[in-house]
Short mmCIF file of C-alpha atoms and ligand atoms in Angstrom, two decimals:
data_model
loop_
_atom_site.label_atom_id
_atom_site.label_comp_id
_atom_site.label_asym_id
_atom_site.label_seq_id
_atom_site.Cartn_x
_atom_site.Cartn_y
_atom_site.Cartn_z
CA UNK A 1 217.19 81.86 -64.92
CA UNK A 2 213.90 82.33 -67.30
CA UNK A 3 210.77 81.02 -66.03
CA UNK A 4 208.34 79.16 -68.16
CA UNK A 5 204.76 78.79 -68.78
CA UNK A 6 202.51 75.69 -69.52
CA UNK A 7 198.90 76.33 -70.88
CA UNK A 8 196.21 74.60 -72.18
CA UNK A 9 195.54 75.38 -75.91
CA UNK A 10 192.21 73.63 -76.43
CA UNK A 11 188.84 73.55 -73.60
CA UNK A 12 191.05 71.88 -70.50
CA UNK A 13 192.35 68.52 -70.13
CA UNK A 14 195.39 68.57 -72.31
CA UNK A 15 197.28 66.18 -70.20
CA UNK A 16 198.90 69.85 -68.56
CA UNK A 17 199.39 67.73 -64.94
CA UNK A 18 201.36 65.55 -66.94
CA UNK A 19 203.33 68.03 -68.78
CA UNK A 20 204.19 69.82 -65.79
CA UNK A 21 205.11 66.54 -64.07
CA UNK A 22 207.82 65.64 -66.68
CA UNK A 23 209.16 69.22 -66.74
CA UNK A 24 209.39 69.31 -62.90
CA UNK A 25 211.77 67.00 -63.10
CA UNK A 26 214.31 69.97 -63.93
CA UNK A 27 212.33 72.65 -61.39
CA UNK A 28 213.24 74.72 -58.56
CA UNK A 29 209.24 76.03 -57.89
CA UNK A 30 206.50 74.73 -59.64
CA UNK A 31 203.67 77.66 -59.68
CA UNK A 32 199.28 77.61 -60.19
CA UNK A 33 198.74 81.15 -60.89
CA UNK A 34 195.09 81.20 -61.26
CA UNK A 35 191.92 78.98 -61.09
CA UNK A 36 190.69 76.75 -58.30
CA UNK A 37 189.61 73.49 -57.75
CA UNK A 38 187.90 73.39 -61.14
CA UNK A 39 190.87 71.78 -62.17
CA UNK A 40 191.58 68.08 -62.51
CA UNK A 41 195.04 67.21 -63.07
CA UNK A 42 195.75 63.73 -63.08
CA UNK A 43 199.74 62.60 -63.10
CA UNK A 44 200.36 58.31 -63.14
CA UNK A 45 203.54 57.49 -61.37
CA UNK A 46 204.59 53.77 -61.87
CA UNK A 47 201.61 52.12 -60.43
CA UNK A 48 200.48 55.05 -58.69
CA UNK A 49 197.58 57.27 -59.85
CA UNK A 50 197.43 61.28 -58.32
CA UNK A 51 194.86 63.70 -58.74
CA UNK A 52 195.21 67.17 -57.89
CA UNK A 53 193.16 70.16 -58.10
CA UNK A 54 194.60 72.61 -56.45
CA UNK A 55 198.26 71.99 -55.20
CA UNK A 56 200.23 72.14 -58.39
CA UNK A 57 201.93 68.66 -60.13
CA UNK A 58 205.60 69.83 -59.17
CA UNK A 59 204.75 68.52 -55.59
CA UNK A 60 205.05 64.52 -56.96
CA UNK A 61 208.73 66.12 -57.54
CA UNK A 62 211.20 65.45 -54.16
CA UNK A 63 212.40 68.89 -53.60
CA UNK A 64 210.31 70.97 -55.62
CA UNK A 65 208.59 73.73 -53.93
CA UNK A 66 204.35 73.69 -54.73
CA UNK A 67 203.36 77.18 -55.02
CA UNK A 68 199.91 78.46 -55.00
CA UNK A 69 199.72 82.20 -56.04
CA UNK A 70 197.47 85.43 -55.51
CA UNK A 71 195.72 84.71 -58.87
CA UNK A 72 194.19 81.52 -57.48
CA UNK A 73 190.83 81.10 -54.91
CA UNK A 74 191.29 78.42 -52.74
CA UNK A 75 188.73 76.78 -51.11
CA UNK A 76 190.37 75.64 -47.67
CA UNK A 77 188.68 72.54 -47.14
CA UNK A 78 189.82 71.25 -50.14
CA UNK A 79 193.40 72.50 -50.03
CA UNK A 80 193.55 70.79 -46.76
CA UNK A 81 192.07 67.34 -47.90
CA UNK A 82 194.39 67.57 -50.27
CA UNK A 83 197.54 68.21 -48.57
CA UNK A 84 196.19 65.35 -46.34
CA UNK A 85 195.91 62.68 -49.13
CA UNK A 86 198.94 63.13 -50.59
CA UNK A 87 200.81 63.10 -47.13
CA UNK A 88 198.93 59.75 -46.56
CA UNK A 89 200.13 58.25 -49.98
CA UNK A 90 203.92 59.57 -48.75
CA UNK A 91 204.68 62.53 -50.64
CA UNK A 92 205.83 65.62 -48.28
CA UNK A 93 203.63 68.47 -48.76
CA UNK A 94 205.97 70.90 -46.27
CA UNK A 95 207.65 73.33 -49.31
CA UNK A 96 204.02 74.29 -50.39
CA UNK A 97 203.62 77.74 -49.80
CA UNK A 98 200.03 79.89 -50.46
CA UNK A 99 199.93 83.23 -51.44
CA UNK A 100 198.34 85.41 -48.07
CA UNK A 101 196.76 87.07 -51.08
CA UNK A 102 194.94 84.28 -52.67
CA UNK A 103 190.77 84.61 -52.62
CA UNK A 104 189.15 81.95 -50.70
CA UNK A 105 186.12 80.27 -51.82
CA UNK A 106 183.11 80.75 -49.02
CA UNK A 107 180.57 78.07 -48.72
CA UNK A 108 178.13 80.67 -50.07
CA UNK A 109 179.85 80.97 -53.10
CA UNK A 110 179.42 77.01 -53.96
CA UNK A 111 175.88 77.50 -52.82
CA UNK A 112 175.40 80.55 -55.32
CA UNK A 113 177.84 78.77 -58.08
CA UNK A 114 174.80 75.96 -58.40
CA UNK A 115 172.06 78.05 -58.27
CA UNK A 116 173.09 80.48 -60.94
CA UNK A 117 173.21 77.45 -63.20
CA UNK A 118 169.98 76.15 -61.94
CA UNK A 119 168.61 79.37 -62.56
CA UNK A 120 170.43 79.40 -66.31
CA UNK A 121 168.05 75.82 -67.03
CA UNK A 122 168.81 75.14 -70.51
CA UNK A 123 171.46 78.26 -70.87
CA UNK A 124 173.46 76.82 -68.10
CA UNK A 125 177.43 77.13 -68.21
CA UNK A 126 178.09 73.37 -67.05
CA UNK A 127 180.38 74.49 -64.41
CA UNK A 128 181.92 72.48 -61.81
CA UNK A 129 180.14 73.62 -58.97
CA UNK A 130 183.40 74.66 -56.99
CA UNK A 131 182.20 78.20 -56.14
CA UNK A 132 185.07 79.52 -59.01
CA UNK A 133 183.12 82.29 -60.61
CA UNK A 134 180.89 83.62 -57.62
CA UNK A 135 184.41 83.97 -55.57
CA UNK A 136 186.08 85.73 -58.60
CA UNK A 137 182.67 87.60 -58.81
CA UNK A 138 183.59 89.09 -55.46
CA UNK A 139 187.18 89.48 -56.00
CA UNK A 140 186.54 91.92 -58.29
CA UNK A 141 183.36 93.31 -56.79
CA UNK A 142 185.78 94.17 -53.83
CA UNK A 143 183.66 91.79 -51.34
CA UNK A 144 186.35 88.98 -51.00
CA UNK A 145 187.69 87.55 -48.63
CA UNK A 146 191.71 86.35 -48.47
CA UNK A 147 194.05 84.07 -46.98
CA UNK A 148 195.96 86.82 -45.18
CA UNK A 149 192.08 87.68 -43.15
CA UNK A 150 192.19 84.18 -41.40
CA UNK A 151 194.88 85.45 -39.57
CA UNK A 152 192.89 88.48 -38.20
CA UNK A 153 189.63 87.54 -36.79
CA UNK A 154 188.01 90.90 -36.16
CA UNK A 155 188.68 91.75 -40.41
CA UNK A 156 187.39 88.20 -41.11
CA UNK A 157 184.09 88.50 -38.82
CA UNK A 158 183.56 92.24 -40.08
CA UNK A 159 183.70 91.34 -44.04
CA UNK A 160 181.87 87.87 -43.56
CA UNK A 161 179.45 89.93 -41.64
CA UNK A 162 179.07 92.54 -44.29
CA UNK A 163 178.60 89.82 -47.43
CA UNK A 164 176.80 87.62 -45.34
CA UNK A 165 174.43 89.95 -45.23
CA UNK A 166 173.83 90.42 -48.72
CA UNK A 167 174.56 86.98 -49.51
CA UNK A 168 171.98 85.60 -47.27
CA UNK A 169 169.52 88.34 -49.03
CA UNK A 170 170.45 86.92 -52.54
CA UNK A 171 170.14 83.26 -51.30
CA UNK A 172 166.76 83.09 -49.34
CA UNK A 173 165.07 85.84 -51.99
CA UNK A 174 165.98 85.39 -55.30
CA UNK A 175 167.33 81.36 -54.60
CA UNK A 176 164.87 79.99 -52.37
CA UNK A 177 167.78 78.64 -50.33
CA UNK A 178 167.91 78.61 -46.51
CA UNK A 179 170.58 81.26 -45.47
CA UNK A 180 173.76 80.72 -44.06
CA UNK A 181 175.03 81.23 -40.56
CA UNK A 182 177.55 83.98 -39.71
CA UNK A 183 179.07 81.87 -36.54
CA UNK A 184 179.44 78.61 -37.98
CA UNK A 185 181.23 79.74 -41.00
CA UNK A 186 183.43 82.17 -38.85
CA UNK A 187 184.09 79.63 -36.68
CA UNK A 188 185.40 76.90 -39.68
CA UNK A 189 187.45 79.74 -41.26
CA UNK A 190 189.03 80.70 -38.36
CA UNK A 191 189.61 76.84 -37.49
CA UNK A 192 191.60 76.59 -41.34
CA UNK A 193 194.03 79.28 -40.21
CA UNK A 194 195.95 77.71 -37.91
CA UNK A 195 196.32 74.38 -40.05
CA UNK A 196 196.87 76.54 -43.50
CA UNK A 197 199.56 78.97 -41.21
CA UNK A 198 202.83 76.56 -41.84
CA UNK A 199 202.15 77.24 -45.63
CA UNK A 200 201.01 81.32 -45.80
CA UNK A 201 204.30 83.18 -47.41
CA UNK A 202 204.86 86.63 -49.94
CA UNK A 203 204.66 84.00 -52.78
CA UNK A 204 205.90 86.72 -55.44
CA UNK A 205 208.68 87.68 -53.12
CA UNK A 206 209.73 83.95 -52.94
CA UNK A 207 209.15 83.19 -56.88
CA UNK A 208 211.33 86.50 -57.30
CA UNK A 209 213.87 85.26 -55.16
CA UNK A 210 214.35 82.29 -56.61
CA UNK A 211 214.60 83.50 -60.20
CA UNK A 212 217.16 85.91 -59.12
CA UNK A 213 219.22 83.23 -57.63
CA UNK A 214 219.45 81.37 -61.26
CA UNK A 215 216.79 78.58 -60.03
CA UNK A 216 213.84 77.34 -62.69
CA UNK A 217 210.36 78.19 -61.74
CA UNK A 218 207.76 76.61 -64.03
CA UNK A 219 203.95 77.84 -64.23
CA UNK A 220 201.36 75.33 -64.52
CA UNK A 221 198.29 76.52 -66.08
CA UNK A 222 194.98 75.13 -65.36
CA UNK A 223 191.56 75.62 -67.61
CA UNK A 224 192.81 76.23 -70.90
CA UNK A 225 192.84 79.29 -73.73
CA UNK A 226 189.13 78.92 -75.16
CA UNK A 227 188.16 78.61 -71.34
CA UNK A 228 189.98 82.32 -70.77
CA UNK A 229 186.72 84.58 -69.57
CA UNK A 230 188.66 87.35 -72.09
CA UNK A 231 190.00 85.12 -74.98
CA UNK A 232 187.72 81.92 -74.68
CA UNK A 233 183.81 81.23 -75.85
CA UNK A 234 182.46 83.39 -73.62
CA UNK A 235 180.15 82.88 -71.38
CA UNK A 236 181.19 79.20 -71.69
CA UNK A 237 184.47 79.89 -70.04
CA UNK A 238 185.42 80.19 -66.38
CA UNK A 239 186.02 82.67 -64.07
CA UNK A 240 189.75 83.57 -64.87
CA UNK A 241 192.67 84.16 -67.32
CA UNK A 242 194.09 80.53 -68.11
CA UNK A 243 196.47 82.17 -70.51
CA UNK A 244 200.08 82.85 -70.54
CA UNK A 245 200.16 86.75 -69.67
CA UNK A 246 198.39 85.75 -66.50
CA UNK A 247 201.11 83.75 -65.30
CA UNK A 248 202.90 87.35 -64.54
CA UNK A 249 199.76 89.08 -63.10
CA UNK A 250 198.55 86.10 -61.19
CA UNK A 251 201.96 85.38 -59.57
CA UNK A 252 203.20 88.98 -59.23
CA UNK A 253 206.45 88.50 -61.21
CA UNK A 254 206.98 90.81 -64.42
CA UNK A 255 206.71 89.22 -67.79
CA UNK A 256 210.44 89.49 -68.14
CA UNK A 257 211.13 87.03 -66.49
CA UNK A 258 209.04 84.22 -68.82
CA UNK A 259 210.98 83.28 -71.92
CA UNK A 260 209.19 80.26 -72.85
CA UNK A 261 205.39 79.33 -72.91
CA UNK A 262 204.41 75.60 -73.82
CA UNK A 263 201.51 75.21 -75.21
CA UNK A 264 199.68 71.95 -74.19
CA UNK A 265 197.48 70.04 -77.26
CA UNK A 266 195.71 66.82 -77.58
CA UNK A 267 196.46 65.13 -80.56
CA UNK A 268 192.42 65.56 -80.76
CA UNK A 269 190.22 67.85 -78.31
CA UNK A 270 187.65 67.68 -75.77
CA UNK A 271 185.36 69.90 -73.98
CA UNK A 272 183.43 69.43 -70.83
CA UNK A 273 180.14 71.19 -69.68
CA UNK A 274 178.53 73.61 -72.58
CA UNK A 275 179.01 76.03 -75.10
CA UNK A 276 180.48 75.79 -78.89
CA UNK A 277 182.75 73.20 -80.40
CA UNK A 278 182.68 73.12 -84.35
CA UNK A 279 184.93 69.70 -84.44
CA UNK A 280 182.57 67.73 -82.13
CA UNK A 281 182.16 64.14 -83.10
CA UNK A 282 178.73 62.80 -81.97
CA UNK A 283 179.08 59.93 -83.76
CA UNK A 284 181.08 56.29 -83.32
CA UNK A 285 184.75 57.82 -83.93
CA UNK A 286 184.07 60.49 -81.13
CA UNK A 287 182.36 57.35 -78.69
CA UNK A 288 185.97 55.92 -79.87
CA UNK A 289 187.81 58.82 -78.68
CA UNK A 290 185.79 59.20 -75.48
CA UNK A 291 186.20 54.85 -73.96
CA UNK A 292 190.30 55.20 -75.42
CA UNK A 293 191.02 58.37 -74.37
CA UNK A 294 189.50 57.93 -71.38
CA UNK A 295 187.81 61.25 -71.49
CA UNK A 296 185.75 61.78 -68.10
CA UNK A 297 186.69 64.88 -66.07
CA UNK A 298 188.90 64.21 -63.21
CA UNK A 299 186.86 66.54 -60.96
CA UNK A 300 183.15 66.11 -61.67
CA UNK A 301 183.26 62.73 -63.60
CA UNK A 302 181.59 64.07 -66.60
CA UNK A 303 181.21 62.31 -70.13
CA UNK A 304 184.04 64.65 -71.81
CA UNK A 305 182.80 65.81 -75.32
CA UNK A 306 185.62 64.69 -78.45
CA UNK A 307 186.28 65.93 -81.96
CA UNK A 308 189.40 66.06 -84.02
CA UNK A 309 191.93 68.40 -84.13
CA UNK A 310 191.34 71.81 -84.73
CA UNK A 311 194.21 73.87 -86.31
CA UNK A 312 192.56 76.98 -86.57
CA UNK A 313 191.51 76.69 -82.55
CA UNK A 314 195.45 75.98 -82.35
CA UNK A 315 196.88 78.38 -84.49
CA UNK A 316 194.53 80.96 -82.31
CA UNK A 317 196.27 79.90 -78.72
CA UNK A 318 199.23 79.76 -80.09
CA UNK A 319 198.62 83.63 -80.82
CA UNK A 320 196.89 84.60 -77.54
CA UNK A 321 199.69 82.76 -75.83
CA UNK A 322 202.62 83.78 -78.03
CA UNK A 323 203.68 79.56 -77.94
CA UNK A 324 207.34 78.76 -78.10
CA UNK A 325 206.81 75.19 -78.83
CA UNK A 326 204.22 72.53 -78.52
CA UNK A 327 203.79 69.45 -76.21
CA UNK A 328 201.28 67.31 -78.19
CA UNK A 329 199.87 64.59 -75.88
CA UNK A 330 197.86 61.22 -75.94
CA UNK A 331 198.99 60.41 -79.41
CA UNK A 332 198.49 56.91 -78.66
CA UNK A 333 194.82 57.27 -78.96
CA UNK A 334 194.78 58.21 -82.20
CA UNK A 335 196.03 54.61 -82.66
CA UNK A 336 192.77 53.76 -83.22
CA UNK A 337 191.81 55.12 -86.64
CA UNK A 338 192.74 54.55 -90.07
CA UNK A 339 192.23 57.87 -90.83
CA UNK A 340 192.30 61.17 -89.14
CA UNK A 341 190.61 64.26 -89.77
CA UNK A 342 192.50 67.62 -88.91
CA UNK A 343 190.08 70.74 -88.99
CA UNK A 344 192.13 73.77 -91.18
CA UNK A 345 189.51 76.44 -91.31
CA UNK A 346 185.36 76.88 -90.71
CA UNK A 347 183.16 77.05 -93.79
CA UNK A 348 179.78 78.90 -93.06
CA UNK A 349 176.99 80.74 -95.34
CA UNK A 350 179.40 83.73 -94.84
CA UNK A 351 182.28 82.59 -96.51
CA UNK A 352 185.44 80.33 -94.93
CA UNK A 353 187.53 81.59 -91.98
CA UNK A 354 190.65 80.68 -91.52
CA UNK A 355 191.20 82.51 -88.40
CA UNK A 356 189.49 81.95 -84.72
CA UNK A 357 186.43 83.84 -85.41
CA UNK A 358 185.74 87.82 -84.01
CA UNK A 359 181.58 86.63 -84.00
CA UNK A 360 181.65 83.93 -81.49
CA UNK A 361 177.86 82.99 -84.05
CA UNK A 362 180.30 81.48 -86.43
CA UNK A 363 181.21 78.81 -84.57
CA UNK A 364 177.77 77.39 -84.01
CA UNK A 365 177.15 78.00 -87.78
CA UNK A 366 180.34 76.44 -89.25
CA UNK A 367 181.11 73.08 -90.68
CA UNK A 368 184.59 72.63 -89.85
CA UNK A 369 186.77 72.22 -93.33
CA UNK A 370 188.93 69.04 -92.94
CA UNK A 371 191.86 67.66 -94.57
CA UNK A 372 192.68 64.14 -93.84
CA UNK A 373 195.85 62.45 -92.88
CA UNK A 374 196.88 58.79 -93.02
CA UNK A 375 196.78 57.33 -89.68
CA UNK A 376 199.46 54.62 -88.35
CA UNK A 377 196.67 52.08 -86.99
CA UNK A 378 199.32 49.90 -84.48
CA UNK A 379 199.99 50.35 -80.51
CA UNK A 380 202.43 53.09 -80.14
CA UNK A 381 202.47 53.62 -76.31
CA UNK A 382 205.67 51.02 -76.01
CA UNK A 383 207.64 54.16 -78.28
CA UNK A 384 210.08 56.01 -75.73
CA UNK A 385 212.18 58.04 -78.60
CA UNK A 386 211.03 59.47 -81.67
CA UNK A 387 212.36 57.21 -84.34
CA UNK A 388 210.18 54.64 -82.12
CA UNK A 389 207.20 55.80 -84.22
CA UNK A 390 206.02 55.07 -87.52
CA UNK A 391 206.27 57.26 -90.32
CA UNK A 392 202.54 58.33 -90.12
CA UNK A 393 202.94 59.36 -86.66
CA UNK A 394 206.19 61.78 -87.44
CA UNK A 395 204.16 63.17 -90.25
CA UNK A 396 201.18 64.00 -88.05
CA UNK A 397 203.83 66.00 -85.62
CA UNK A 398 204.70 67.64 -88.28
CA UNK A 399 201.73 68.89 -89.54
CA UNK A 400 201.06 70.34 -86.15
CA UNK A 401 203.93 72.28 -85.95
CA UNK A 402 203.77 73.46 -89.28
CA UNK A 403 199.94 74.33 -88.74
CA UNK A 404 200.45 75.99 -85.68
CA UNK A 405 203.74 77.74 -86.36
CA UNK A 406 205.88 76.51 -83.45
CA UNK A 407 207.99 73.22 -82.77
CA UNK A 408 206.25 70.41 -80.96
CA UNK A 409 209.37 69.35 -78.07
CA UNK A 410 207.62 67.22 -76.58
CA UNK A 411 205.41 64.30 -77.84
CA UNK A 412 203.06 62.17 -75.06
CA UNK A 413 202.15 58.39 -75.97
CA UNK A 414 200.22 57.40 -72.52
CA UNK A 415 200.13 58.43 -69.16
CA UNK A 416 202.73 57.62 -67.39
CA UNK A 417 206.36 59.62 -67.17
CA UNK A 418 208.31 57.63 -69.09
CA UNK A 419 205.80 57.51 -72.25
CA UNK A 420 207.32 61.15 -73.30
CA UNK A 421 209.24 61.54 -76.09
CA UNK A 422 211.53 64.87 -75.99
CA UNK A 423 213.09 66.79 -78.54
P1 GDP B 501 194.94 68.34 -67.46
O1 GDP B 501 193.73 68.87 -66.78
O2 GDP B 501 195.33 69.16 -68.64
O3 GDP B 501 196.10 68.12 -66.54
O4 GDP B 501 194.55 66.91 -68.04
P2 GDP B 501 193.74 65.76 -67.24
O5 GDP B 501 194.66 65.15 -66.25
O6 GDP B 501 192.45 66.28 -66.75
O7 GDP B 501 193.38 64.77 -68.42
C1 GDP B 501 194.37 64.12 -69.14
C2 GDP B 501 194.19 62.61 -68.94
O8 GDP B 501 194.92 61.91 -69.92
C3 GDP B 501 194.71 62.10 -67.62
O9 GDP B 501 193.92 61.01 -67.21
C4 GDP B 501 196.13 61.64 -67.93
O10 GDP B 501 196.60 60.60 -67.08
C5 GDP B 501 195.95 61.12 -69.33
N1 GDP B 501 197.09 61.29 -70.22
C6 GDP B 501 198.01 62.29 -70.25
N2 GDP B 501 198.85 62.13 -71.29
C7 GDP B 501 198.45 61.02 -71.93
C8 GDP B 501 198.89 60.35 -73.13
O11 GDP B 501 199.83 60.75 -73.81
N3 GDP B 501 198.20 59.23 -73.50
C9 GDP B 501 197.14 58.75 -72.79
N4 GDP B 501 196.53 57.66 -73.24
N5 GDP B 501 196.70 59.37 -71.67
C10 GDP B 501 197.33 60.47 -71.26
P1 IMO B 502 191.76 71.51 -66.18
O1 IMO B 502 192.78 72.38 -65.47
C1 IMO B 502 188.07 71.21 -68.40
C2 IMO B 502 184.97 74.19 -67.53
C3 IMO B 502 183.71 73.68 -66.90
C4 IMO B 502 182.71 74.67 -67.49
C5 IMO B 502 183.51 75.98 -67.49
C6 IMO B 502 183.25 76.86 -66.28
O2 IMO B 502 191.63 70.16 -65.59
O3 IMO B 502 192.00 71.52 -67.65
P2 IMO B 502 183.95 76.72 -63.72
O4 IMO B 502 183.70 75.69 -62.68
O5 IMO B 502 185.40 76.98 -63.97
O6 IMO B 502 183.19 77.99 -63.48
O7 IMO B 502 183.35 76.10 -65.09
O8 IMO B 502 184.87 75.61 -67.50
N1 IMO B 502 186.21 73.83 -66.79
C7 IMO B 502 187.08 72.90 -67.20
N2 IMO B 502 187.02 72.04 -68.25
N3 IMO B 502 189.14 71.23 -67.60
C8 IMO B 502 189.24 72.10 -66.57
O9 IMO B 502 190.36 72.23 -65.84
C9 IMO B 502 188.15 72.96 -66.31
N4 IMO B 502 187.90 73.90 -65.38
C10 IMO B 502 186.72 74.43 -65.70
O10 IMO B 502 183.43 72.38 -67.29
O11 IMO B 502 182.45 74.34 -68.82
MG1 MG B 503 191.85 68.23 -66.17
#
């Protein structure tokens, strides 16, 4: 059975949780493959409102199995505080199963994540503060430390010993920050390993299994393709690959085995913390899009930035991503305007571009070239099939798809599970 892939297309907040929520329905194993607890995914169930960061949205599913893969760092506190909340509100956290080779996020690397943006001042990335890109720093700088070295406390206290070391150099000299001690943090690790234990499995040997026995493993992306430290706005990205090819790296399964890749849109976009945005609205229609939409990040609580739609953003991820098809959420909110802008390429000093830009300049520089669409201007989150919506509406999917190339399957008109209309 073919797995499949759900990404963010725009800067995060798509409405992915969501997305994966409704497509869980049909799952086996639900998959994160990279990122941390940078991400906020929020899923509303009847009356009930979840949250999750880390443990993906399959787990609101009965029966699915909650993977969390190698490509992720997991900050164990957090996993656990999470795996204790949703036990509390009744949902059975016992099929999740963590990758032994998953990074773990040190309480140095939180420490380090907000000083390097104190240190950036006005330059500053407008992280989360999580501790994401200082433990991906050392994943790659060879100085990490994994799940699997909780369960051996002489390789835990020899690495923490060896970074600690340079850590507590970094932090006291260059931060100004009072160092960190070797015992105490030694002694919470080793404290996490006999609560995470229950969970610790060869998650690519048991997402490999279960696509060989015909059953249908989704991967839930988190960040989004213009936060993707290789595709994105760099430096205003994070720490990882949010994109689709990932999804076979981070959860050591070959690409083979993905046949479909769902892109995730807002019918408009948002971006939180810094960096370039050429359809940002600072005006009353993006103050609009910000009290409707309810646009504040699930994780940090931050006033989420809003423009319209960007095509040429869209057209990009579905390139980087090779999309199959489109789900194209929070329609509803567009409810609000008469009119609606759609940005189809970037006009600057150097001519128009009509494709994602190589010179990352351009998108400071560029007025974004719109073409405006009628806009339906009545309550649409009561719709539950397609032929529920008015004409408007169906011509605004359709401009979408034919914009971006690929069928939208899946249209979103409010939080909650039932306010998805498939195709
Ligand atoms: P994610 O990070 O991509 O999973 O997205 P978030 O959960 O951070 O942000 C999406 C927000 O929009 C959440 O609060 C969802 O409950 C909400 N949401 C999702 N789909 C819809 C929709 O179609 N309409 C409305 N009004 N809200 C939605
Ligand atoms: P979901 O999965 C929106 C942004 C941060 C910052 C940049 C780097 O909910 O879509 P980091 O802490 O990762 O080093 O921050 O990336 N960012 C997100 N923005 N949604 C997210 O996740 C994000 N995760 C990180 O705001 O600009
Ligand atoms: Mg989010």
């Amino acid at each position: 059975m073919p797995a499949t892939v759900i990404v963010g297309t725009q800067w995060g907040d798509e409405g992915k949780g969501k997305v994966t929520d409704v497509l869980a329905e049909n799952a086996d194993v639900v998959v994160r493959f990279q990122g941390g607890n940078n991400a906020g995914h929020t899923i509303v169930i009847g009356e009930e409102r979840f949250a999750l960061t880390l443990i993906p949205s399959g787990v609101l599913n009965p029966g699915v199995m909650p993977v969390i893969a190698g490509g992720c760092v997991v900050d164990p506190k957090v996993l656990l505080e999470e795996i204790a909340t949703l036990e509390s509100r009744g949902v059975d956290t016992s099929l999740l199963r963590l990758s032994a080779n998953a990074h773990l996020i040190m309480p140095y690397h939180r420490v380090l994540d907000a000083q390097q943006e104190r240190f950036l001042g006005e330059a500053q990335i407008g992280t989360t503060k999580r501790g994401i890109g200082p433990a991906y720093t050392d994943k790659y700088a060879r100085n990490g430390i994994r799940v699997q070295d909780l369960f051996d406390a002489k390789i835990l206290a020899d690495k923490l010993a060896v970074t600690l070391r340079e850590k507590n150099k970094l932090l006291q000299a260059l931060y100004d920050q009072p160092g960190m001690d070797e015992k105490e943090i030694l002694d919470e690790y080793l404290g996490y390993a006999e609560l995470l234990a229950p969970h610790v499995a060869d998650t690519s040997l048991l997402i490999s299994e279960a696509l060989g026995q015909g059953k249908q493993v989704l991967f839930e992306g988190a960040q989004a393709t213009l936060l993707d430290v290789d595709h994105g706005t760099y430096p205003f990205v994070t720490s990882s690959n949010p994109t689709a090819g990932a999804a076979a790296v981070g959860a050591g399964v070959g690409p083979t085995s993905i046949t479909r890749v769902v892109g995730v849109a807002k019918a408009y976009i948002s971006r939180v913390g810094s960096g370039p945005f050429p359809t940002e609205l600072d005006d009353e229609v993006g103050a609009r899009m910000v009290e409707v939409g309810g646009e504040f990040g699930t994780v940090t609580g931050r006033r989420r930035r809003c423009g319209w739609l960007d095509t040429v953003a869209l057209r990009y991820a579905t390139r980087i991503n090779g999309l199959t098809d489109i789900a194209l959420t929070k329609l509803d909110v567009l409810s609000e305007f008469d009119r609606l802008k759609v940005c189809v390429a970037y006009e600057t000093d150097q001519g128009r571009f009509d494709e994602f830009p190589r010179q990352q300049r351009v998108l400071y520089e560029s007025r974004p070239v719109y073409e405006e669409l009628p806009g339906w201007a009545t309550d649409i989150s009561a719709a539950r099939t397609l032929d529920d919506l008015p004409q408007e509406a169906i011509d605004y999917i359709a401009y979408v798809e034919k914009s971006a190339g690929v069928p939208v399957t899946m249209v979103s008109v409010g939080p909650q599970r039932d306010a998805t209309l498939l195709r």
